[in-house]
Coordinates of C-alpha atoms in Angstrom, one line a residue:
Chain S
M1 CA -33.2 -23.9 -33.4
P2 CA -32.6 -20.9 -30.7
E3 CA -31.0 -18.3 -31.8
E4 CA -30.5 -14.9 -32.0
Y5 CA -33.2 -11.8 -33.5
R6 CA -31.6 -8.9 -34.4
L7 CA -33.2 -5.5 -34.5
I8 CA -31.8 -3.2 -32.3
L9 CA -28.1 -4.5 -32.9
K10 CA -29.1 -5.0 -37.3
N11 CA -27.2 -2.8 -38.5
A12 CA -24.1 -2.4 -35.5
D13 CA -21.7 -5.0 -36.6
A14 CA -22.5 -5.3 -39.9
D15 CA -19.9 -4.9 -41.8
G16 CA -18.9 -1.2 -43.4
Y17 CA -21.9 -0.4 -41.2
T18 CA -20.7 3.1 -39.0
P19 CA -21.8 5.8 -36.4
D20 CA -21.9 8.8 -38.6
I21 CA -25.1 10.2 -39.6
K22 CA -24.3 9.3 -43.7
C23 CA -24.7 5.4 -42.9
Y24 CA -26.9 5.1 -40.6
L25 CA -29.6 7.8 -43.0
K26 CA -28.1 5.0 -45.7
H27 CA -29.5 2.6 -43.8
G28 CA -33.1 3.9 -43.7
G29 CA -32.5 6.2 -40.6
Y30 CA -34.6 9.3 -39.4
E31 CA -37.6 7.2 -41.8
A32 CA -39.8 6.0 -38.7
L33 CA -39.0 10.3 -37.2
A34 CA -40.3 11.3 -40.7
K35 CA -43.7 8.6 -40.5
V36 CA -43.7 10.0 -36.6
L37 CA -43.6 13.6 -37.6
K38 CA -46.7 13.1 -40.5
M39 CA -48.5 11.4 -38.2
R40 CA -52.4 12.9 -37.6
G41 CA -55.0 12.4 -34.6
R42 CA -57.5 10.7 -34.8
T43 CA -60.7 8.7 -33.9
V44 CA -60.6 4.5 -32.2
D45 CA -63.6 2.6 -30.6
D46 CA -65.1 6.9 -30.4
K47 CA -62.7 7.9 -28.8
K48 CA -60.4 10.7 -30.1
F49 CA -56.8 10.9 -29.9
T50 CA -54.3 13.7 -31.0
A51 CA -51.3 12.2 -32.9
Q52 CA -49.3 12.0 -29.5
E53 CA -52.0 10.6 -27.5
Y54 CA -52.1 7.7 -30.6
L55 CA -48.3 7.1 -30.5
R56 CA -48.2 6.2 -26.8
E57 CA -51.5 3.6 -26.9
E58 CA -48.6 2.4 -28.9
V59 CA -46.2 2.6 -27.2
K60 CA -48.6 1.0 -24.2
R61 CA -49.8 -1.8 -26.6
S62 CA -46.2 -2.8 -27.7
G63 CA -45.6 -4.3 -24.5
L64 CA -42.4 -2.5 -24.6
R65 CA -41.1 -3.5 -21.1
G66 CA -38.0 -1.6 -19.4
R67 CA -34.7 -2.4 -21.1
G68 CA -32.7 -0.8 -17.8
G69 CA -33.5 -3.5 -15.1
A70 CA -37.1 -3.1 -13.5
G71 CA -38.6 -3.8 -16.5
F72 CA -41.8 -1.9 -16.0
S73 CA -44.5 -1.5 -19.1
C74 CA -43.0 2.0 -20.3
G75 CA -46.7 2.9 -21.8
L76 CA -47.5 2.9 -18.3
K77 CA -44.2 5.3 -17.3
W78 CA -45.1 7.1 -20.2
S79 CA -49.7 7.7 -18.3
F80 CA -48.6 8.5 -15.6
V81 CA -46.6 11.6 -16.5
D82 CA -48.6 14.7 -15.1
R83 CA -49.6 16.5 -17.6
R84 CA -51.2 18.4 -16.8
S85 CA -49.3 20.5 -14.3
G86 CA -48.2 23.6 -17.1
K87 CA -44.7 23.3 -16.2
P88 CA -41.7 21.7 -19.0
I89 CA -41.5 18.0 -19.7
Y90 CA -38.1 16.2 -20.1
L91 CA -37.1 13.4 -20.3
I92 CA -33.4 12.1 -20.0
C93 CA -32.1 9.0 -21.0
N94 CA -30.5 6.5 -18.5
A95 CA -26.9 5.7 -20.7
D96 CA -24.8 4.9 -16.5
E97 CA -24.8 1.3 -17.5
S98 CA -23.0 0.7 -14.2
E99 CA -24.3 -2.3 -12.7
P100 CA -22.4 -5.4 -12.4
G101 CA -22.1 -7.4 -15.9
T102 CA -23.5 -5.5 -18.2
F103 CA -22.1 -3.8 -21.8
K104 CA -24.9 -3.8 -24.0
D105 CA -25.8 0.2 -24.0
R106 CA -21.9 0.6 -25.1
Q107 CA -21.8 -1.7 -28.0
I108 CA -25.4 1.0 -29.7
I109 CA -23.6 3.6 -27.8
H110 CA -20.0 3.1 -30.5
K111 CA -21.6 1.3 -32.5
D112 CA -24.8 3.7 -33.8
P113 CA -26.1 5.7 -31.1
H114 CA -28.0 7.7 -34.1
Q115 CA -30.6 5.2 -33.3
L116 CA -30.9 5.7 -29.7
I117 CA -30.9 9.1 -30.8
E118 CA -33.9 9.1 -33.5
G119 CA -35.7 7.0 -30.9
M120 CA -35.5 9.7 -28.2
I121 CA -36.3 12.3 -31.0
I122 CA -39.3 10.1 -31.3
S123 CA -40.4 9.7 -27.4
C124 CA -39.6 13.3 -27.0
W125 CA -42.5 13.9 -29.9
A126 CA -44.8 11.4 -28.4
N127 CA -44.8 12.6 -25.1
D128 CA -44.2 16.2 -25.4
V129 CA -41.0 17.3 -24.7
N130 CA -38.3 20.7 -25.7
L131 CA -35.7 19.1 -24.3
A132 CA -33.5 15.7 -23.3
Y133 CA -29.6 14.7 -22.2
I134 CA -28.2 11.4 -23.0
Y135 CA -26.8 10.0 -19.5
I136 CA -24.1 8.3 -19.9
R137 CA -21.4 7.4 -17.1
G138 CA -18.1 8.9 -17.0
E139 CA -16.7 5.7 -17.4
F140 CA -17.4 6.0 -20.2
P141 CA -15.1 9.3 -22.3
E142 CA -15.6 8.2 -25.9
G143 CA -18.9 7.0 -26.4
A144 CA -19.9 10.3 -24.4
R145 CA -17.6 11.7 -28.2
I146 CA -19.3 9.5 -30.6
L147 CA -23.3 11.6 -29.1
E148 CA -21.9 14.9 -28.8
N149 CA -20.6 14.1 -32.3
A150 CA -24.4 12.3 -33.0
L151 CA -26.2 14.9 -31.8
A152 CA -24.1 18.4 -34.1
E153 CA -25.0 16.2 -36.5
A154 CA -29.0 15.5 -36.1
R155 CA -28.9 19.7 -35.4
K156 CA -27.4 20.0 -39.3
K157 CA -29.7 18.4 -40.9
N158 CA -32.7 19.7 -38.8
F159 CA -33.2 16.6 -36.3
L160 CA -32.8 18.4 -33.5
G161 CA -33.5 22.2 -32.7
K162 CA -35.9 24.7 -33.9
N163 CA -38.9 23.3 -35.6
I164 CA -37.6 19.6 -37.0
C165 CA -38.0 19.1 -39.8
D166 CA -40.6 21.2 -41.6
S167 CA -42.8 19.8 -38.4
G168 CA -42.6 23.2 -35.7
Y169 CA -41.4 20.3 -33.2
D170 CA -38.8 21.9 -31.8
L171 CA -36.1 20.2 -29.5
E172 CA -32.3 19.9 -28.1
I173 CA -30.8 17.1 -26.5
H174 CA -27.3 17.8 -24.6
V175 CA -25.2 14.7 -23.5
H176 CA -24.4 15.4 -19.6
R177 CA -21.5 13.1 -17.9
G178 CA -21.8 11.4 -14.7
A179 CA -18.2 10.3 -12.5
G180 CA -18.2 7.0 -11.2
A181 CA -21.4 6.2 -9.3
Y182 CA -23.5 3.7 -9.3
I183 CA -26.3 5.3 -7.7
C184 CA -26.7 7.3 -10.5
G185 CA -28.5 4.9 -12.5
E186 CA -31.1 4.8 -10.2
E187 CA -33.1 7.3 -11.5
T188 CA -34.4 10.0 -9.1
G189 CA -30.6 9.4 -7.8
L190 CA -30.0 10.1 -11.9
I191 CA -31.5 12.8 -11.8
E192 CA -30.0 15.0 -8.5
S193 CA -26.7 14.4 -10.4
L194 CA -27.7 16.1 -13.6
E195 CA -29.1 19.1 -11.1
G196 CA -25.8 19.9 -10.3
K197 CA -25.8 17.8 -6.8
R198 CA -24.5 14.2 -4.8
A199 CA -26.6 12.0 -6.6
Y200 CA -28.9 10.8 -3.2
P201 CA -31.9 9.4 -4.7
R202 CA -35.0 10.8 -3.7
I203 CA -38.0 9.6 -1.5
K204 CA -41.4 8.0 -3.2
P205 CA -44.1 9.6 -2.7
P206 CA -43.5 12.2 -3.4
Y207 CA -40.5 12.0 -5.4
F208 CA -42.2 10.0 -8.3
P209 CA -40.1 11.1 -11.6
A210 CA -43.5 11.4 -13.5
V211 CA -44.5 14.2 -11.2
L212 CA -41.4 15.3 -9.5
G213 CA -38.2 15.3 -11.1
L214 CA -36.1 16.9 -12.7
Y215 CA -36.2 20.7 -11.1
M216 CA -39.1 19.5 -9.8
C217 CA -40.9 18.9 -12.9
P218 CA -42.7 16.1 -15.0
T219 CA -39.3 13.3 -15.7
I220 CA -39.4 11.3 -18.3
V221 CA -36.3 8.2 -17.2
N222 CA -35.7 5.8 -19.3
N223 CA -32.9 2.9 -20.6
V224 CA -30.1 3.3 -24.3
E225 CA -32.2 0.0 -25.4
T226 CA -36.1 0.9 -24.0
L227 CA -35.8 4.2 -25.9
C228 CA -33.9 2.1 -29.3
G229 CA -37.7 -0.2 -29.1
V230 CA -39.6 2.6 -29.3
K231 CA -38.5 3.3 -32.4
H232 CA -39.1 0.6 -34.0
I233 CA -42.8 -0.1 -32.3
V234 CA -42.7 3.2 -35.5
E235 CA -40.8 1.4 -38.3
M236 CA -43.6 -2.1 -37.5
G237 CA -46.5 -1.5 -35.9
A238 CA -47.4 -2.3 -32.3
D239 CA -48.8 -5.8 -33.3
K240 CA -46.4 -6.7 -35.6
F241 CA -43.8 -5.7 -32.4
A242 CA -46.0 -7.1 -29.8
T243 CA -45.3 -10.4 -31.6
L244 CA -41.9 -10.7 -31.2
G245 CA -41.0 -12.6 -27.9
T246 CA -43.6 -13.9 -25.9
P247 CA -46.9 -12.9 -24.6
N248 CA -46.6 -10.3 -21.6
N249 CA -42.1 -10.1 -22.8
T250 CA -42.7 -8.4 -25.8
G251 CA -39.8 -7.6 -27.9
T252 CA -36.4 -8.2 -28.2
R253 CA -33.2 -7.8 -26.0
I254 CA -29.4 -7.9 -26.0
V255 CA -28.5 -10.3 -23.1
S256 CA -24.7 -9.7 -21.5
L257 CA -23.0 -12.7 -20.9
S258 CA -20.3 -13.1 -19.0
G259 CA -17.8 -15.1 -16.7
H260 CA -17.2 -18.6 -17.7
V261 CA -18.9 -19.1 -20.7
K262 CA -16.6 -20.1 -23.9
R263 CA -18.4 -17.3 -26.4
P264 CA -18.7 -14.7 -23.8
G265 CA -20.7 -12.4 -25.1
Y266 CA -24.2 -10.0 -26.1
Y267 CA -26.8 -11.3 -27.6
E268 CA -30.0 -10.0 -28.8
I269 CA -33.1 -12.3 -28.4
E270 CA -36.5 -12.0 -28.3
V271 CA -37.9 -11.6 -25.4
G272 CA -38.0 -15.5 -23.2
K273 CA -37.6 -17.3 -27.1
A274 CA -34.1 -18.9 -25.3
T275 CA -34.0 -20.2 -22.1
L276 CA -31.5 -19.7 -19.6
G277 CA -29.7 -23.1 -20.1
E278 CA -29.5 -22.4 -24.4
L279 CA -28.4 -19.3 -23.7
I280 CA -25.1 -20.5 -21.9
Y281 CA -24.5 -24.1 -23.5
H282 CA -25.2 -23.4 -27.8
E283 CA -23.7 -22.6 -29.8
N284 CA -25.4 -20.0 -31.0
F285 CA -24.3 -18.3 -27.8
G286 CA -22.4 -19.2 -25.1
G287 CA -21.6 -21.8 -25.9
G288 CA -20.9 -24.6 -22.9
L289 CA -18.6 -24.0 -20.4
R290 CA -14.9 -24.6 -20.3
E291 CA -13.6 -28.2 -21.0
G292 CA -14.0 -30.2 -17.6
R293 CA -16.1 -27.6 -15.5
T294 CA -19.4 -28.3 -14.4
L295 CA -22.1 -25.4 -14.0
K296 CA -21.6 -23.6 -10.0
A297 CA -23.9 -21.2 -9.9
I298 CA -25.5 -18.1 -12.2
V299 CA -26.4 -14.4 -12.1
P300 CA -28.8 -13.9 -14.0
G301 CA -29.9 -9.8 -14.5
G302 CA -26.7 -8.8 -13.1
S303 CA -25.8 -8.3 -9.4
S304 CA -27.5 -7.1 -7.6
A305 CA -30.4 -10.7 -8.8
K306 CA -30.2 -13.3 -6.8
V307 CA -27.8 -16.0 -8.2
F308 CA -28.9 -18.8 -9.1
K309 CA -27.4 -23.1 -7.6
A310 CA -26.8 -25.4 -10.1
G311 CA -29.2 -27.7 -10.8
E312 CA -32.6 -26.2 -8.5
K313 CA -35.9 -26.8 -9.6
F314 CA -38.9 -24.9 -9.6
K315 CA -42.6 -24.8 -9.8
L316 CA -43.5 -22.6 -11.8
K317 CA -47.6 -21.4 -12.7
K318 CA -48.5 -20.8 -15.9
R319 CA -51.9 -19.4 -17.4
L320 CA -53.4 -22.0 -19.7
P321 CA -55.7 -20.1 -22.5
D322 CA -58.8 -21.4 -20.4
G323 CA -58.4 -19.4 -17.7
K324 CA -57.1 -22.3 -15.6
M325 CA -53.1 -21.9 -13.1
E326 CA -51.3 -25.0 -14.0
E327 CA -48.3 -26.0 -11.9
N328 CA -45.0 -27.0 -13.4
E329 CA -42.3 -28.6 -12.1
V330 CA -38.7 -26.7 -14.4
D331 CA -35.7 -27.1 -14.2
L332 CA -33.4 -24.4 -13.9
L333 CA -32.0 -24.0 -17.1
D334 CA -34.8 -24.6 -18.9
L335 CA -35.9 -21.2 -17.7
P336 CA -37.3 -19.5 -21.0
Y337 CA -34.7 -15.5 -20.3
D338 CA -37.5 -13.2 -19.8
F339 CA -39.7 -10.7 -16.9
D340 CA -42.2 -12.8 -15.5
S341 CA -40.5 -16.4 -15.1
L342 CA -37.1 -15.3 -13.5
M343 CA -39.2 -13.3 -11.3
S344 CA -41.3 -16.4 -10.6
A345 CA -38.8 -18.6 -9.9
G346 CA -37.4 -15.9 -6.8
S347 CA -35.0 -13.8 -9.0
M348 CA -35.1 -11.7 -12.3
S349 CA -33.9 -10.8 -15.4
G350 CA -32.7 -7.7 -14.2
S351 CA -30.4 -5.5 -16.4
G352 CA -30.3 -8.1 -19.2
A353 CA -26.9 -9.7 -17.7
I354 CA -25.8 -13.3 -16.8
I355 CA -22.9 -13.9 -15.2
V356 CA -22.1 -17.5 -15.0
M357 CA -20.0 -19.5 -12.6
D358 CA -18.4 -22.9 -12.7
D359 CA -17.4 -25.3 -10.2
S360 CA -13.9 -23.5 -11.1
T361 CA -15.5 -20.5 -8.0
D362 CA -14.8 -19.6 -5.0
I363 CA -18.2 -18.2 -3.9
V364 CA -17.0 -16.5 -1.1
A365 CA -15.4 -14.8 -2.4
A366 CA -17.3 -14.1 -5.7
L367 CA -20.2 -12.8 -2.8
A368 CA -17.2 -10.6 -1.0
N369 CA -16.2 -8.8 -4.6
L370 CA -20.0 -8.1 -4.8
S371 CA -20.4 -7.1 -1.2
E372 CA -18.3 -4.6 -1.3
F373 CA -19.1 -3.3 -4.7
Y374 CA -22.0 -2.6 -2.8
A375 CA -20.2 -0.9 -0.3
H376 CA -17.8 1.1 -2.0
E377 CA -21.4 2.4 -3.9
S378 CA -23.4 2.9 -1.1
C379 CA -24.2 6.8 -1.5
G380 CA -25.2 6.9 2.7
Q381 CA -28.1 8.5 3.1
C382 CA -30.1 5.6 4.9
T383 CA -28.0 4.2 8.0
P384 CA -29.0 0.4 7.3
C385 CA -27.3 0.6 4.2
R386 CA -24.4 2.7 4.5
E387 CA -23.2 1.1 7.7
G388 CA -24.9 -2.5 7.1
S389 CA -23.2 -3.2 2.9
L390 CA -19.9 -2.3 5.1
W391 CA -20.8 -4.6 7.7
M392 CA -21.1 -7.2 4.7
S393 CA -18.2 -6.4 3.0
K394 CA -16.0 -6.7 6.4
A395 CA -17.8 -10.0 7.7
L396 CA -17.2 -11.3 4.3
H397 CA -13.7 -10.5 3.4
R398 CA -12.2 -11.6 7.1
L399 CA -14.2 -15.2 6.1
S400 CA -12.5 -15.0 2.2
H401 CA -9.5 -14.5 4.3
G402 CA -8.6 -17.8 6.5
E403 CA -10.4 -15.5 9.5
G404 CA -14.9 -16.6 9.5
R405 CA -16.3 -17.9 12.0
K406 CA -19.1 -19.8 11.5
A407 CA -21.0 -17.6 12.7
D408 CA -21.0 -15.3 9.9
A409 CA -23.5 -17.2 7.4
D410 CA -26.8 -16.3 10.3
Y411 CA -24.8 -13.2 10.7
L412 CA -24.6 -11.9 7.0
T413 CA -28.5 -12.5 6.6
G414 CA -29.7 -11.6 9.5
I415 CA -28.0 -7.6 8.5
A416 CA -29.2 -8.3 5.0
K417 CA -32.8 -8.9 6.2
N418 CA -32.6 -5.6 7.9
I419 CA -31.5 -3.2 5.3
Q420 CA -33.8 -4.6 2.6
G421 CA -37.1 -2.8 2.6
R422 CA -35.7 -0.2 5.3
T423 CA -33.7 2.1 2.6
I424 CA -35.5 4.9 0.4
C425 CA -33.9 3.7 -3.3
A426 CA -33.9 0.5 -4.0
F427 CA -30.0 0.4 -2.9
G428 CA -31.1 -1.9 -0.5
E429 CA -33.0 -4.6 -2.1
A430 CA -29.4 -4.6 -4.3
C431 CA -26.7 -5.1 -2.2
S432 CA -29.0 -7.5 0.5
W433 CA -30.4 -9.4 -2.4
P434 CA -27.1 -11.0 -3.5
V435 CA -26.0 -11.8 0.5
L436 CA -29.0 -12.9 1.2
S437 CA -29.4 -16.0 -2.2
F438 CA -25.6 -16.2 -2.0
V439 CA -25.4 -17.4 2.1
G440 CA -28.7 -18.5 1.6
K441 CA -28.1 -21.8 -0.8
F442 CA -24.3 -22.5 -0.1
K443 CA -24.5 -22.5 4.0
D444 CA -23.0 -25.5 3.5
E445 CA -19.8 -24.0 1.9
F446 CA -20.4 -20.1 4.2
E447 CA -20.5 -22.7 7.6
A448 CA -17.9 -24.8 6.9
R449 CA -15.3 -22.2 5.5
G450 CA -16.1 -20.7 9.0
E451 CA -15.5 -23.5 10.4
A452 CA -12.5 -24.2 9.1
D453 CA -10.6 -20.7 10.7
E454 CA -12.6 -21.3 14.4
K455 CA -10.6 -24.5 14.5
A456 CA -6.7 -23.1 13.2
R457 CA -7.5 -20.7 15.2
D458 CA -7.6 -22.8 17.8
S459 CA -5.5 -25.6 17.0
G460 CA -3.0 -22.2 16.6
A461 CA -3.7 -20.6 19.7
A462 CA -3.3 -24.2 21.6
Chain M
M1 CA -6.4 34.8 -7.1
S2 CA -3.7 32.2 -8.7
F3 CA -6.6 30.5 -10.8
K4 CA -6.7 31.0 -15.2
V5 CA -8.8 29.6 -17.1
P6 CA -8.1 29.4 -21.1
K7 CA -9.8 31.2 -23.1
K8 CA -10.5 27.6 -24.9
L9 CA -11.3 26.3 -22.0
G10 CA -13.5 29.2 -21.0
D11 CA -15.8 29.5 -23.9
E12 CA -16.6 25.8 -24.1
I13 CA -17.3 26.0 -20.3
D14 CA -19.5 29.4 -21.3
E15 CA -21.7 26.6 -23.9
R16 CA -21.9 24.3 -21.4
I17 CA -24.1 26.3 -19.1
T18 CA -26.1 26.9 -21.3
H19 CA -27.7 23.5 -21.8
Y20 CA -28.9 23.1 -18.4
P21 CA -32.0 26.0 -17.2
V22 CA -30.3 26.1 -13.6
K23 CA -26.2 26.7 -13.9
R24 CA -26.0 24.1 -10.7
S25 CA -26.7 21.5 -13.0
A26 CA -23.7 21.8 -14.7
T27 CA -21.0 21.1 -11.5
L28 CA -20.2 18.0 -12.9
M29 CA -19.9 18.4 -16.5
L30 CA -18.0 21.7 -15.5
L31 CA -15.5 18.8 -13.1
H32 CA -14.8 17.3 -16.1
A33 CA -13.5 19.6 -18.2
I34 CA -11.2 21.3 -15.0
Q35 CA -9.4 18.8 -13.8
E36 CA -9.2 16.6 -17.8
H37 CA -6.8 19.9 -18.3
F38 CA -5.9 20.6 -15.1
G39 CA -5.1 16.9 -14.5
Y40 CA -7.1 17.6 -11.0
V41 CA -9.8 19.9 -8.9
S42 CA -7.9 22.3 -6.8
Q43 CA -8.7 23.8 -3.4
E44 CA -8.8 27.6 -6.6
A45 CA -10.6 25.3 -9.1
I46 CA -13.9 25.0 -6.9
E47 CA -13.8 28.0 -5.4
W48 CA -14.1 29.3 -9.3
I49 CA -16.6 26.8 -11.1
A50 CA -18.3 27.8 -7.4
A51 CA -18.2 31.7 -9.0
K52 CA -19.2 31.2 -12.6
L53 CA -22.4 29.0 -11.1
E54 CA -23.2 31.3 -8.8
L55 CA -23.0 28.5 -6.0
Q56 CA -20.8 28.0 -3.2
P57 CA -17.7 26.6 -2.8
L58 CA -19.7 24.1 -0.7
N59 CA -22.1 23.1 -3.2
V60 CA -18.9 22.0 -5.6
Y61 CA -16.6 20.7 -3.1
E62 CA -19.5 17.9 -1.7
V63 CA -19.7 16.7 -5.4
V64 CA -15.9 16.6 -5.8
T65 CA -16.2 14.2 -2.9
F66 CA -19.6 12.5 -3.7
Y67 CA -17.1 10.7 -6.8
P68 CA -14.9 8.3 -7.3
M69 CA -13.3 10.2 -10.4
F70 CA -13.0 13.3 -9.5
R71 CA -9.6 14.1 -7.2
Q72 CA -8.0 17.0 -5.9
E73 CA -4.3 15.6 -6.5
P74 CA -2.3 15.8 -8.8
A75 CA -2.1 11.5 -10.9
G76 CA 0.7 10.5 -12.9
K77 CA 1.0 11.0 -16.7
Y78 CA -1.2 7.9 -18.0
V79 CA -3.4 7.2 -15.4
I80 CA -4.7 3.1 -15.1
K81 CA -7.8 1.9 -14.2
V82 CA -7.9 -2.3 -13.9
C83 CA -11.8 -3.3 -13.0
R84 CA -12.0 -5.2 -9.6
T85 CA -15.9 -6.4 -9.8
L86 CA -16.9 -9.7 -10.2
S87 CA -16.9 -11.2 -14.4
C88 CA -12.6 -9.1 -15.3
M89 CA -12.4 -11.0 -11.6
L90 CA -13.9 -14.3 -12.2
G91 CA -11.5 -13.2 -16.0
G92 CA -8.2 -12.7 -13.6
S93 CA -8.9 -9.7 -13.4
H94 CA -6.9 -9.7 -9.6
D95 CA -3.7 -11.3 -10.8
L96 CA -3.9 -8.2 -13.1
F97 CA -3.5 -5.7 -11.0
K98 CA -1.7 -6.7 -8.9
D99 CA 1.4 -8.1 -10.8
L100 CA 0.7 -4.2 -12.8
C101 CA 1.5 -3.3 -8.7
K102 CA 4.2 -4.9 -8.2
S103 CA 6.2 -4.1 -11.4
L104 CA 5.4 0.1 -10.6
K105 CA 6.9 -0.7 -6.9
L106 CA 2.7 -0.3 -5.7
D107 CA 1.3 -1.3 -3.0
P108 CA -1.4 -3.7 -4.4
N109 CA -3.7 -4.0 -0.9
K110 CA -3.9 -0.1 -1.0
H111 CA -7.5 1.4 -1.7
G112 CA -7.8 4.1 -3.8
L113 CA -5.6 5.8 -6.6
Q114 CA -1.2 6.0 -6.0
T115 CA 1.6 7.0 -8.0
T116 CA 4.3 6.1 -8.6
K117 CA 7.3 8.4 -7.3
D118 CA 8.4 9.4 -11.0
G119 CA 5.0 10.4 -11.3
R120 CA 5.0 8.8 -15.1
F121 CA 1.8 5.8 -13.6
S122 CA -1.5 5.9 -11.1
I123 CA -2.9 3.4 -10.8
E124 CA -6.3 3.0 -9.5
F125 CA -8.4 -1.1 -8.8
V126 CA -12.6 0.0 -9.9
E127 CA -15.7 -0.9 -9.8
C128 CA -17.0 -2.0 -12.9
L129 CA -16.1 -1.0 -15.7
A130 CA -18.8 -2.3 -18.1
S131 CA -17.3 -4.7 -20.9
C132 CA -17.4 -7.3 -18.6
G133 CA -17.9 -9.0 -21.9
T134 CA -13.9 -8.8 -22.3
A135 CA -12.8 -10.0 -18.9
P136 CA -9.9 -8.5 -17.6
V137 CA -10.6 -4.7 -18.5
M138 CA -8.0 -1.8 -18.3
M139 CA -8.1 2.1 -19.5
I140 CA -4.9 3.5 -19.9
N141 CA -6.7 7.7 -18.8
E142 CA -9.1 7.0 -21.5
D143 CA -8.6 4.2 -24.0
F144 CA -10.1 1.2 -23.3
H145 CA -9.0 -2.1 -23.3
E146 CA -10.1 -5.9 -23.0
A147 CA -9.5 -9.2 -22.9
V148 CA -6.3 -8.4 -20.8
T149 CA -3.0 -10.9 -19.4
T150 CA -0.5 -9.2 -17.9
E151 CA 1.7 -9.4 -20.6
H152 CA -0.5 -6.9 -23.2
A153 CA -1.0 -4.8 -20.2
K154 CA 3.5 -4.6 -19.7
G155 CA 3.5 -4.1 -23.6
L156 CA 0.7 -1.6 -23.4
L157 CA 2.7 0.3 -20.3
S158 CA 5.9 0.1 -22.1
K159 CA 4.4 1.9 -24.5
C160 CA 3.3 5.1 -22.2
K161 CA 6.3 7.3 -22.7

């Protein structure tokens, strides 16, 4: 039976569990940090590792992939850091949580802030970081206060500050608040924002944060949930962590389920151990659609992920133990909820946010809603995105307000195709993928709407 | 300059600046502190922050105009933010927003922040507030309210004196 596996949220909702340090310590808090600070260098297979190098190898071996959206290997990301520049290395926790549909990081921040802080201290130690920031979205004023209190508590106990727990290691962490801009979730935009500027993403190359990040120094940007994962890797060991989930999709992840299900909410699962269908219909998760409704569409990984249409089937390739590839036909609802399966099905699990739409949904209005979001949030730096996102939003507005044309469907697709791949950051894809997939998969509805509008205008004119 | 920052706020601001190796980084945090205290960011405040961080006023002004949360005009005593984005829309936030605008005698089709004549309430239809599982959600000043019905919201507003 598919069920939740609570690792990161193990304590968060437990009776009597509070966000203060006393409660955290009582539940084994900061023991992973103590373990790390005692680690010594070692030799494995004739290769010498410092304690920090060894922990970085552990994180790589655990298979932990970023939980913010891209699903990139955390250990690999750390390995790109330029450690020879002589410049300080910074770490930033991305707590911007701005992808529509996502509400997982706020659970950690509000209910178990010390877990994040411990994960951050360990990650900073492993990467020789002495100054780190938590970039939290402006709309979480309470979350920012909770984190500042928690940091002050940690400072008092000498888990932060100079010579942490007599280890000789110094670290300071500060909270930095955003101010309502979605683009600050993009790591280079976030860095610009932390530098006190407009959050204009930087072009890569050359501005890879691992080399030229905050103040042009090597910088690591990790999501809240990813940093918590690091703490658990230390606690249980990389090998044990890697047994959670499925191969190449290890550990747990918190799924944010919203929209037309009976029990929307956040559910922590072993990655890939529940299918999309189970997450929506099983009584342990979404509990199914509202009475008398049927499924229409699923946005599987935050609003930028390409939409799935109910009833879709996919041909997925799977590598067998003998190395041969096998192709299977898989129903949409049987897709394991992991990084790789969703990518093979043409979308992504992104930030782990599933938005469910039943047959009562006006699909044109739903896309119009998302496009308005992107038009509002484009930073305005690149012309295709700045102009294109607004054109798409305007066309969808008229289409959802009785002023459409049949040709609007193709018009929208044309604009979207001219944005993707032509912008500095991935926002170009984020705003065009919903349009390409909604219009592509529900084209008859978009055309019918435009055609009906045209007819109504013609008969009105006559 | 008539713009005066009280000592306590000034001390808090000075402490904030020490969090960064480069002063300019404190821009957003200073704007938050100023807006929380004065209710908005005035031209004088922009010039004050710029002087404090050794920047040109333009450097601060461009930040104020970029981020949706900063406002250059006073808002009502209670600022209501209703989430507009998809999950909340599916949960009925558009009707909620219309109903609230109607009861406050404001225009639901107008973009941006609107304030009632008596200056008590401001309302804005904003993008995702990241609590999609309890849609529709709204904020009144810094307080979050989840799974809000029109009735529930009107009850909340009646308590805002």
